[in-house]
Coordinates of C-alpha atoms and ligand atoms in Angstrom, one line a residue:
M1 CA 215.0 85.3 147.4
A2 CA 212.6 84.3 144.7
K3 CA 213.4 87.5 142.9
L4 CA 217.1 86.8 142.9
A5 CA 216.6 83.3 141.5
K6 CA 214.6 84.9 138.8
L7 CA 217.5 87.0 137.6
D8 CA 219.7 83.9 137.7
D9 CA 217.0 82.1 135.6
V10 CA 216.8 84.9 133.0
V11 CA 220.6 84.9 132.7
S12 CA 220.8 81.2 132.2
L13 CA 218.0 81.1 129.6
C14 CA 219.7 84.0 127.8
K15 CA 222.9 81.9 127.4
R16 CA 221.2 78.7 126.8
R17 CA 218.9 80.1 124.0
G18 CA 221.3 82.5 122.4
F19 CA 220.0 85.7 123.6
I20 CA 223.2 87.1 125.4
F21 CA 226.6 85.7 125.8
Q22 CA 229.6 87.1 127.9
S23 CA 232.0 88.9 125.5
S24 CA 235.2 87.1 124.5
E25 CA 234.0 84.2 126.6
I26 CA 236.5 81.7 125.1
Y27 CA 239.3 83.8 126.4
G28 CA 237.7 84.0 130.0
G29 CA 235.4 86.9 129.1
L30 CA 235.8 90.6 129.3
A31 CA 234.0 92.1 132.6
S32 CA 230.9 93.8 132.0
C33 CA 230.9 93.5 128.3
Y34 CA 228.2 91.4 126.5
D35 CA 227.3 90.1 123.0
Y36 CA 223.8 89.7 121.7
G37 CA 223.2 86.2 120.1
P38 CA 220.7 85.2 117.3
L39 CA 217.5 85.8 119.5
G40 CA 219.2 88.7 121.4
V41 CA 219.9 90.7 118.4
E42 CA 216.4 90.6 117.1
L43 CA 214.9 91.4 120.6
K44 CA 217.5 94.4 120.8
R45 CA 216.5 95.5 117.2
N46 CA 212.8 95.4 118.0
V47 CA 213.4 97.4 121.4
R48 CA 215.2 100.1 119.2
A49 CA 212.6 100.0 116.6
A50 CA 209.9 100.4 119.1
W51 CA 211.4 103.5 120.7
W52 CA 212.1 105.0 117.3
K53 CA 208.7 104.4 116.2
S54 CA 207.1 106.1 119.2
V55 CA 209.6 109.0 119.6
V56 CA 210.4 109.8 115.9
Q57 CA 208.2 108.0 113.3
M58 CA 204.8 108.7 114.9
R59 CA 205.4 112.4 115.6
D60 CA 205.6 115.4 113.3
D61 CA 207.9 117.3 115.6
V62 CA 210.9 114.9 116.0
V63 CA 213.7 114.1 113.5
G64 CA 216.4 111.7 113.7
L65 CA 220.3 111.9 113.7
D66 CA 223.2 109.5 113.9
C67 CA 226.4 111.0 115.0
S68 CA 229.9 109.8 115.3
I69 CA 231.2 108.2 118.5
L70 CA 234.4 110.1 118.4
M71 CA 233.9 113.9 118.6
H72 CA 236.2 117.1 118.8
P73 CA 237.7 117.1 122.2
L74 CA 236.3 120.7 122.8
V75 CA 232.7 119.2 122.8
W76 CA 233.6 117.6 126.1
K77 CA 235.2 120.6 127.4
A78 CA 232.2 122.8 126.7
S79 CA 229.7 120.0 127.9
G80 CA 231.5 119.9 131.3
H81 CA 232.4 116.2 130.8
A82 CA 236.2 116.6 130.4
D83 CA 236.4 118.2 133.8
K84 CA 233.3 116.9 135.7
F85 CA 232.4 113.4 134.5
E86 CA 233.7 111.4 137.4
D87 CA 232.7 109.4 140.4
V88 CA 234.2 109.9 143.9
I89 CA 235.8 106.6 145.0
V90 CA 237.8 105.2 147.7
E91 CA 240.1 102.1 147.4
C92 CA 240.2 99.4 150.1
K93 CA 243.7 99.2 151.5
K94 CA 243.4 95.5 152.2
C95 CA 242.2 94.3 148.7
N96 CA 242.7 97.4 146.5
T97 CA 239.0 97.2 145.3
R98 CA 237.7 100.6 144.4
T99 CA 234.2 101.5 145.4
R100 CA 231.9 104.5 144.7
V101 CA 231.5 106.5 148.0
D102 CA 227.8 107.0 147.4
H103 CA 227.4 103.2 146.8
L104 CA 229.0 102.6 150.3
A105 CA 226.2 104.7 151.6
G106 CA 223.7 102.4 150.0
G107 CA 222.9 104.5 146.9
E108 CA 222.8 102.8 143.6
G109 CA 222.3 105.7 141.1
E110 CA 224.2 106.5 138.0
H111 CA 227.4 108.7 137.7
T112 CA 228.0 111.3 140.4
T113 CA 229.4 114.1 138.3
H114 CA 227.7 116.7 140.3
V115 CA 228.6 115.4 143.8
S116 CA 231.9 116.8 145.3
A117 CA 234.2 114.6 147.2
E118 CA 233.1 116.3 150.5
A119 CA 229.4 116.0 149.7
A120 CA 229.7 112.3 148.7
T121 CA 231.8 111.4 151.9
A122 CA 229.3 113.3 154.0
A123 CA 226.4 111.4 152.6
A124 CA 228.4 108.2 153.1
G125 CA 228.8 109.0 156.8
S126 CA 232.1 108.1 158.5
L127 CA 234.2 105.8 156.3
D128 CA 235.5 104.2 159.5
S129 CA 232.4 102.1 160.0
Q130 CA 231.9 101.2 156.4
K131 CA 232.5 97.8 155.1
C132 CA 234.5 97.0 151.8
P133 CA 231.8 95.2 149.6
A134 CA 234.5 93.0 148.1
C135 CA 236.5 91.7 151.1
G136 CA 234.5 92.9 154.2
A137 CA 237.4 94.9 155.7
V138 CA 235.9 97.6 157.9
G139 CA 237.2 101.3 157.7
K140 CA 240.2 100.3 155.7
F141 CA 239.7 103.0 153.0
T142 CA 242.1 105.6 151.3
E143 CA 240.8 109.3 151.2
P144 CA 238.1 109.9 148.6
M145 CA 239.4 110.6 145.1
A146 CA 237.9 111.5 141.8
F147 CA 237.8 108.8 139.1
K148 CA 237.4 109.9 135.5
L149 CA 234.7 107.9 133.7
M150 CA 235.4 108.6 129.9
F151 CA 237.5 106.2 128.0
E152 CA 240.6 107.9 126.3
T153 CA 242.0 106.9 122.9
Q154 CA 244.4 108.5 120.4
M155 CA 243.5 109.7 117.0
G156 CA 245.6 110.1 114.0
A157 CA 248.5 107.8 112.5
N158 CA 251.5 110.2 112.7
V159 CA 253.3 110.9 116.0
D160 CA 253.2 114.6 115.7
D161 CA 249.5 115.0 114.9
T162 CA 247.9 112.4 117.1
M163 CA 245.3 113.7 119.4
K164 CA 243.7 112.6 122.6
V165 CA 239.9 111.9 122.0
W166 CA 237.4 110.2 124.1
L167 CA 234.7 107.6 123.5
R168 CA 231.4 109.5 123.9
P169 CA 229.8 109.0 127.4
E170 CA 226.5 110.0 126.1
T171 CA 224.9 110.5 122.7
A172 CA 223.2 113.9 123.6
Q173 CA 226.2 116.1 122.8
G174 CA 226.2 114.9 119.2
I175 CA 222.7 116.3 119.0
F176 CA 223.5 119.7 120.6
V177 CA 226.5 120.3 118.2
N178 CA 224.3 119.6 115.3
F179 CA 221.4 121.8 116.4
R180 CA 222.4 124.5 113.9
N181 CA 222.8 122.0 111.1
V182 CA 219.4 120.5 111.7
L183 CA 217.7 123.9 111.8
D184 CA 219.4 125.1 108.5
S185 CA 218.7 121.9 106.6
T186 CA 215.1 121.1 107.6
R187 CA 212.0 123.0 108.2
V188 CA 211.6 122.2 111.9
K189 CA 210.3 124.9 114.2
I190 CA 210.3 125.0 117.9
P191 CA 209.0 123.1 119.6
F192 CA 210.7 120.2 118.1
G193 CA 213.1 117.3 119.1
I194 CA 216.2 115.6 117.8
A195 CA 216.5 111.8 118.5
Q196 CA 219.3 109.5 118.4
I197 CA 220.1 105.9 119.2
G198 CA 223.9 104.9 119.7
K199 CA 226.6 103.3 121.7
S200 CA 228.0 105.2 124.7
F201 CA 231.0 104.3 126.9
R202 CA 231.7 104.7 130.6
N203 CA 234.5 103.3 132.6
E204 CA 232.1 102.5 135.3
V205 CA 233.6 101.6 138.9
T206 CA 230.9 99.4 139.8
T207 CA 229.3 97.3 137.0
K208 CA 226.2 95.5 137.9
A209 CA 223.8 92.7 137.4
F210 CA 224.2 91.2 133.9
I211 CA 223.5 94.0 131.2
F212 CA 222.1 96.6 133.8
R213 CA 225.3 98.6 134.1
T214 CA 228.1 97.9 131.8
R215 CA 231.1 99.8 130.3
E216 CA 229.8 99.8 126.7
F217 CA 226.1 100.3 126.3
E218 CA 223.5 101.7 123.9
Q219 CA 221.4 104.9 124.6
A220 CA 218.2 106.2 123.0
E221 CA 218.1 109.9 123.7
L222 CA 215.8 112.7 122.7
E223 CA 216.6 116.4 123.0
F224 CA 213.4 118.3 122.7
F225 CA 213.8 122.0 122.1
C226 CA 211.2 124.5 123.4
M227 CA 210.6 128.1 124.4
P228 CA 211.8 128.9 127.8
G229 CA 208.7 129.1 130.0
T230 CA 207.0 126.2 128.1
D231 CA 209.5 123.8 129.5
E232 CA 207.5 122.5 132.4
H233 CA 204.6 121.6 130.1
W234 CA 207.0 119.6 127.8
Y235 CA 208.7 118.1 130.9
D236 CA 205.4 116.7 132.0
H237 CA 204.4 115.6 128.6
W238 CA 207.7 113.5 128.0
K239 CA 207.5 112.0 131.6
Q240 CA 204.1 110.7 130.7
E241 CA 205.0 109.6 127.2
R242 CA 208.0 107.7 128.2
F243 CA 206.3 106.0 131.2
N244 CA 203.4 104.9 128.8
W245 CA 205.9 103.5 126.4
Y246 CA 207.0 100.8 128.8
L247 CA 203.5 100.0 129.7
N248 CA 202.2 99.8 126.3
L249 CA 205.1 97.4 125.5
G250 CA 203.9 95.1 128.3
I251 CA 205.8 96.0 131.4
K252 CA 203.6 95.4 134.3
K253 CA 202.3 98.5 136.0
E254 CA 203.3 97.3 139.6
N255 CA 207.0 97.1 138.4
L256 CA 207.1 100.7 137.2
R257 CA 207.2 104.0 139.0
F258 CA 208.5 107.6 138.9
R259 CA 211.2 108.9 141.4
E260 CA 211.5 112.7 141.2
H261 CA 215.2 113.8 142.0
A262 CA 215.6 116.0 145.2
P263 CA 217.1 119.4 144.4
D264 CA 220.4 118.4 145.8
E265 CA 220.6 115.3 143.6
L266 CA 220.3 117.2 140.3
A267 CA 223.0 117.2 137.7
H268 CA 224.7 120.5 137.3
Y269 CA 222.8 121.2 134.1
A270 CA 219.5 120.1 135.3
K271 CA 216.3 122.2 136.6
G272 CA 214.4 119.1 137.2
C273 CA 214.8 115.3 136.7
V274 CA 212.7 112.2 137.1
D275 CA 213.6 108.8 136.8
V276 CA 211.3 106.1 135.4
E277 CA 212.2 103.2 137.8
Y278 CA 211.8 99.5 137.4
L279 CA 211.6 96.9 140.2
F280 CA 214.6 94.7 139.0
P281 CA 215.1 91.3 140.6
F282 CA 218.4 92.1 142.3
G283 CA 218.8 91.3 145.9
S284 CA 215.3 91.1 147.3
G285 CA 213.9 93.4 144.6
D286 CA 215.5 96.7 143.9
W287 CA 213.9 99.8 142.4
Q288 CA 216.3 101.1 139.9
E289 CA 216.7 103.7 137.2
L290 CA 215.4 102.5 133.8
E291 CA 215.5 106.0 132.1
G292 CA 215.8 109.6 133.1
V293 CA 213.7 112.6 132.0
A294 CA 215.6 115.8 132.6
N295 CA 215.0 119.5 132.1
R296 CA 218.4 120.6 130.7
T297 CA 217.4 124.2 130.4
D298 CA 219.5 126.1 127.9
Y299 CA 222.8 124.8 129.5
D300 CA 224.2 122.8 126.6
L301 CA 223.5 125.1 123.7
R302 CA 224.8 128.1 125.9
Q303 CA 228.0 126.1 126.7
H304 CA 228.7 125.3 123.0
Q305 CA 228.1 128.7 122.0
R306 CA 230.7 129.8 124.7
G307 CA 233.0 127.1 123.5
M308 CA 232.8 128.3 119.8
R309 CA 233.5 131.8 121.0
T310 CA 236.6 130.9 122.8
L311 CA 237.8 128.8 119.8
N312 CA 237.1 131.8 117.5
S313 CA 239.0 134.2 119.6
W314 CA 241.9 131.8 119.4
Y315 CA 241.8 131.6 115.6
E316 CA 241.3 135.4 115.6
S317 CA 244.7 135.7 117.7
K318 CA 246.5 133.6 115.2
G319 CA 245.0 135.7 112.3
D320 CA 243.5 132.5 110.9
L321 CA 239.9 133.8 110.2
S322 CA 239.3 131.0 107.6
K323 CA 238.9 128.4 110.3
I324 CA 236.0 130.3 111.9
K325 CA 232.8 128.3 111.3
L326 CA 229.9 130.4 113.0
K327 CA 230.8 134.0 113.7
D328 CA 229.5 135.0 117.0
E329 CA 229.3 138.9 117.2
A330 CA 226.2 139.2 119.5
E331 CA 226.7 141.0 122.8
D332 CA 223.7 139.2 124.2
Y333 CA 224.1 135.4 124.5
H334 CA 220.5 135.1 123.8
K335 CA 221.4 136.3 120.2
G336 CA 224.3 134.0 119.6
P337 CA 224.7 131.5 116.8
L338 CA 222.9 128.7 118.5
S339 CA 220.0 131.0 119.3
Y340 CA 216.6 130.5 117.4
F341 CA 214.4 133.2 116.0
D342 CA 210.7 132.5 116.9
E343 CA 208.7 133.8 114.0
Q344 CA 205.5 133.4 116.0
E345 CA 206.8 135.1 119.0
K346 CA 208.9 137.6 117.2
N347 CA 211.6 136.7 119.7
R348 CA 215.2 135.3 119.6
Y349 CA 216.2 133.0 122.4
I350 CA 218.3 129.9 123.2
P351 CA 215.8 127.2 123.6
Y352 CA 215.3 124.9 126.7
V353 CA 215.7 121.2 126.4
I354 CA 213.9 118.4 127.8
E355 CA 215.7 115.1 127.5
P356 CA 214.1 111.7 128.0
S357 CA 217.3 109.4 128.0
A358 CA 216.8 105.7 128.0
G359 CA 219.2 102.7 127.9
I360 CA 218.5 100.2 125.1
D361 CA 220.5 97.3 127.0
R362 CA 218.6 98.2 130.4
S363 CA 215.3 98.4 128.8
T364 CA 216.0 95.0 127.1
L365 CA 216.7 93.4 130.5
A366 CA 213.5 95.0 132.0
F367 CA 211.6 93.5 129.1
L368 CA 213.3 90.0 129.5
V369 CA 212.8 90.0 133.3
D370 CA 209.1 91.2 133.0
A371 CA 208.2 88.7 130.3
Y372 CA 210.0 85.7 132.0
D373 CA 207.4 83.2 133.4
E374 CA 207.4 79.6 134.7
E375 CA 204.4 77.4 134.9
E376 CA 203.4 74.0 135.7
V377 CA 201.9 72.1 132.7
K378 CA 200.8 68.5 133.0
G379 CA 203.4 67.9 135.9
Q380 CA 206.3 69.6 133.9
T381 CA 207.7 73.1 134.2
R382 CA 207.1 75.3 131.1
N383 CA 209.6 78.3 130.7
L384 CA 208.2 81.0 128.6
L385 CA 208.9 84.6 127.7
R386 CA 205.6 86.5 127.4
F387 CA 206.9 89.3 125.2
H388 CA 204.8 92.0 123.5
P389 CA 204.4 90.9 120.0
D390 CA 206.3 94.0 118.8
L391 CA 209.3 92.8 120.9
A392 CA 209.2 89.0 120.3
P393 CA 212.4 88.1 118.3
I394 CA 210.4 85.5 116.2
K395 CA 206.8 86.4 115.4
A396 CA 205.8 83.0 114.1
A397 CA 207.2 79.4 113.9
I398 CA 206.1 77.1 111.2
F399 CA 206.3 73.3 111.5
P400 CA 205.4 70.3 109.5
L401 CA 203.9 67.8 112.1
V402 CA 206.1 65.0 110.5
K403 CA 208.8 64.9 107.7
K404 CA 206.7 63.2 105.1
D405 CA 203.4 63.1 103.2
G406 CA 204.3 66.5 101.6
M407 CA 203.8 68.3 104.9
P408 CA 207.3 69.9 104.8
D409 CA 206.7 71.3 101.3
I410 CA 203.4 73.0 102.5
A411 CA 205.1 74.3 105.7
R412 CA 208.0 75.7 103.7
S413 CA 205.8 77.5 101.4
I414 CA 203.8 79.2 104.4
Y415 CA 207.2 80.0 105.8
D416 CA 208.5 81.6 102.5
D417 CA 205.1 83.7 102.2
L418 CA 205.5 85.1 105.8
R419 CA 209.2 85.6 106.2
G420 CA 209.0 88.8 104.0
L421 CA 206.8 90.4 106.6
F422 CA 208.3 89.5 109.8
T423 CA 211.0 87.3 111.2
C424 CA 209.8 83.7 111.1
F425 CA 211.4 80.3 112.0
Y426 CA 211.0 76.8 110.2
D427 CA 211.6 73.7 112.2
E428 CA 210.9 70.0 111.3
K429 CA 213.1 68.3 113.9
G430 CA 211.9 66.4 116.9
A431 CA 208.5 66.0 118.5
V432 CA 206.1 68.8 117.9
G433 CA 205.5 69.2 121.7
R434 CA 209.3 70.0 122.2
R435 CA 209.2 72.3 119.2
Y436 CA 206.5 74.2 120.9
R437 CA 208.4 74.5 124.2
R438 CA 211.4 75.8 122.4
Q439 CA 209.4 78.6 120.9
D440 CA 207.8 79.3 124.3
E441 CA 211.3 80.0 125.6
A442 CA 212.1 82.2 122.7
G443 CA 208.9 84.1 123.3
T444 CA 207.4 83.4 119.9
P445 CA 203.7 84.3 120.1
F446 CA 202.4 81.9 117.3
C447 CA 203.3 78.4 116.2
I448 CA 201.6 77.1 113.0
T449 CA 201.5 73.4 112.3
V450 CA 200.9 71.6 109.0
D451 CA 199.3 68.3 109.6
G452 CA 197.4 65.6 107.9
Q453 CA 194.2 67.6 107.9
T454 CA 195.9 70.4 106.1
K455 CA 195.9 68.2 102.9
E456 CA 192.2 67.3 103.4
D457 CA 190.7 70.8 104.1
G458 CA 193.5 73.4 103.7
T459 CA 193.6 74.3 107.4
V460 CA 196.6 74.5 109.7
T461 CA 196.9 74.6 113.5
V462 CA 197.7 77.9 115.1
R463 CA 199.0 77.7 118.8
Q464 CA 199.2 80.7 121.0
R465 CA 202.1 80.9 123.2
D466 CA 200.4 82.4 126.4
S467 CA 197.3 80.3 126.6
M468 CA 198.6 77.2 124.4
E469 CA 195.2 77.4 122.8
Q470 CA 195.0 75.9 119.4
S471 CA 192.7 76.8 116.5
R472 CA 192.3 75.9 113.0
I473 CA 192.8 78.6 110.3
A474 CA 192.7 78.2 106.5
A475 CA 196.2 78.2 105.4
D476 CA 195.5 81.0 102.7
K477 CA 194.2 83.2 105.6
I478 CA 197.2 82.9 107.8
K479 CA 199.0 86.0 106.6
T480 CA 195.9 88.2 107.2
Y481 CA 195.2 86.4 110.6
L482 CA 198.9 87.0 111.8
R483 CA 199.0 90.6 110.5
E484 CA 195.9 91.4 112.5
K485 CA 197.0 89.6 115.7
L486 CA 200.5 91.1 115.5
G487 CA 199.2 94.7 114.7
M488 CA 201.3 94.9 111.5
Ligands
LIG1 N1 222.3 112.2 128.6 C1 221.8 112.0 129.9 C2 222.4 110.8 130.4 O1 223.2 110.1 129.7 P1 222.2 109.0 132.4 O2 221.2 108.9 133.5 O3 223.6 109.0 132.8 O4 221.8 110.3 131.6 C3 220.7 107.7 130.8 O5 221.9 107.9 131.3 C4 220.3 106.2 130.6 O6 221.3 105.5 130.0 C5 220.1 105.5 132.0 O7 218.9 105.7 132.5 C6 220.3 104.0 131.6 O8 219.2 103.5 131.1 C7 221.3 104.1 130.6 N2 222.8 103.8 131.1 C8 223.6 104.8 131.7 N3 224.6 104.2 132.1 C9 224.6 102.9 131.8 C10 225.6 101.9 131.8 N4 226.7 102.0 132.4 N5 225.0 100.6 131.4 C11 223.9 100.5 130.9 N6 223.0 101.5 130.6 C12 223.3 102.8 131.0

């Protein structure tokens, strides 16, 4: 039960201190949609930046991309999403609530595109004995049915040229359809990856636990292209890299584990898949997917090559040859327009893909929950967020002890000197102890106080968030001191 209280505490801190608000709250809120407040937006920016730094900036073999959310409908036909991206659900005849069949069986996984209605029902056991999670009625379900997860919208202003388009359910497909563009415009050579961070949308049947599973969310995905036969090596490589990323950003080791998917659990495109799971504080503590690392084989590039070929045939049948973008005359699909000529191997092939796919919002929740702490200090409860410095929304807060004797001027000038380097906060209101506590709750690693001694010897007090230790540092050395401590 303590775990459950912890999630509630985090949710309440997030609202109280401006990390996360419910969307459209003054209108009663919109279910499973959230807005990031002043502290939340900084935290989320830092999570994104940490991912980008590790996956793109620090590597020679990964480049970035930023694709549109709306894409040609044929992209989703070729990828399989238009036909297969669905959950198998039942509806309670008593209260009309829809529930995923696999969730009735106790599962909590992501979308079940690869599970047929029969398989999902078999896994759930007899529906006659299952209870509706909303009203508790037993065995009052409709027959299982498919529920499409993609949001549809219309594109185009004129009635005769409007077209049905979808909001992307994953960012990955933007990368696959730009594979050729990236090859032709850069000097990348296999093995290499293309990374992207962006919004995805899924009309989830069951949303869950604050920002854990929402209908609009942000993904950070890498598609790493490699030669078939080397895929197992790169799968292991990325599995470890991604696990270490969470550890290096402060997630406690005991709260993180791998879960390898069983063969009958694998998505239709995957040869192997492992989840990095985090022990989230739902119920009495729940291991849940934080990120998936999948071996997608050559499935996606092959599918898009096939999709282009179908489209080209259609243009040919209409005599409209100018519309054909990449001609595909190869007999062997390994030699088609999305294949790669490996100069070192003197061989042409469709690359295999290893895909680490993380959720920015879900990681943000894990970082919040893991950093949250409460401790007793002099008979009072101190709430704090023990964020890794790279993730802390504010790196340093600067205070004058009192609003007189020239202290605000000195504190302001330190603040002005530091704010160009990292996010800082200036505060001169209220007792200094209360200002420290507010920064503890925001997860600020350092507070700097200008006091009477500053005018005498040019030193300031530096207080550490985690230990509450205070030391005196020369004001003109503060920048160097913080840069070193923050690793910047
Ligand atoms: N391209 C592969 C893919 O999309 P996924 O397992 O469906 O795989 C990857 O999603 C990650 O995206 C998940 O591990 C999770 O972190 C995040 N994610 C997926 N659905 C989500 C949702 N409804 N709300 C929040 N995050 C979600």
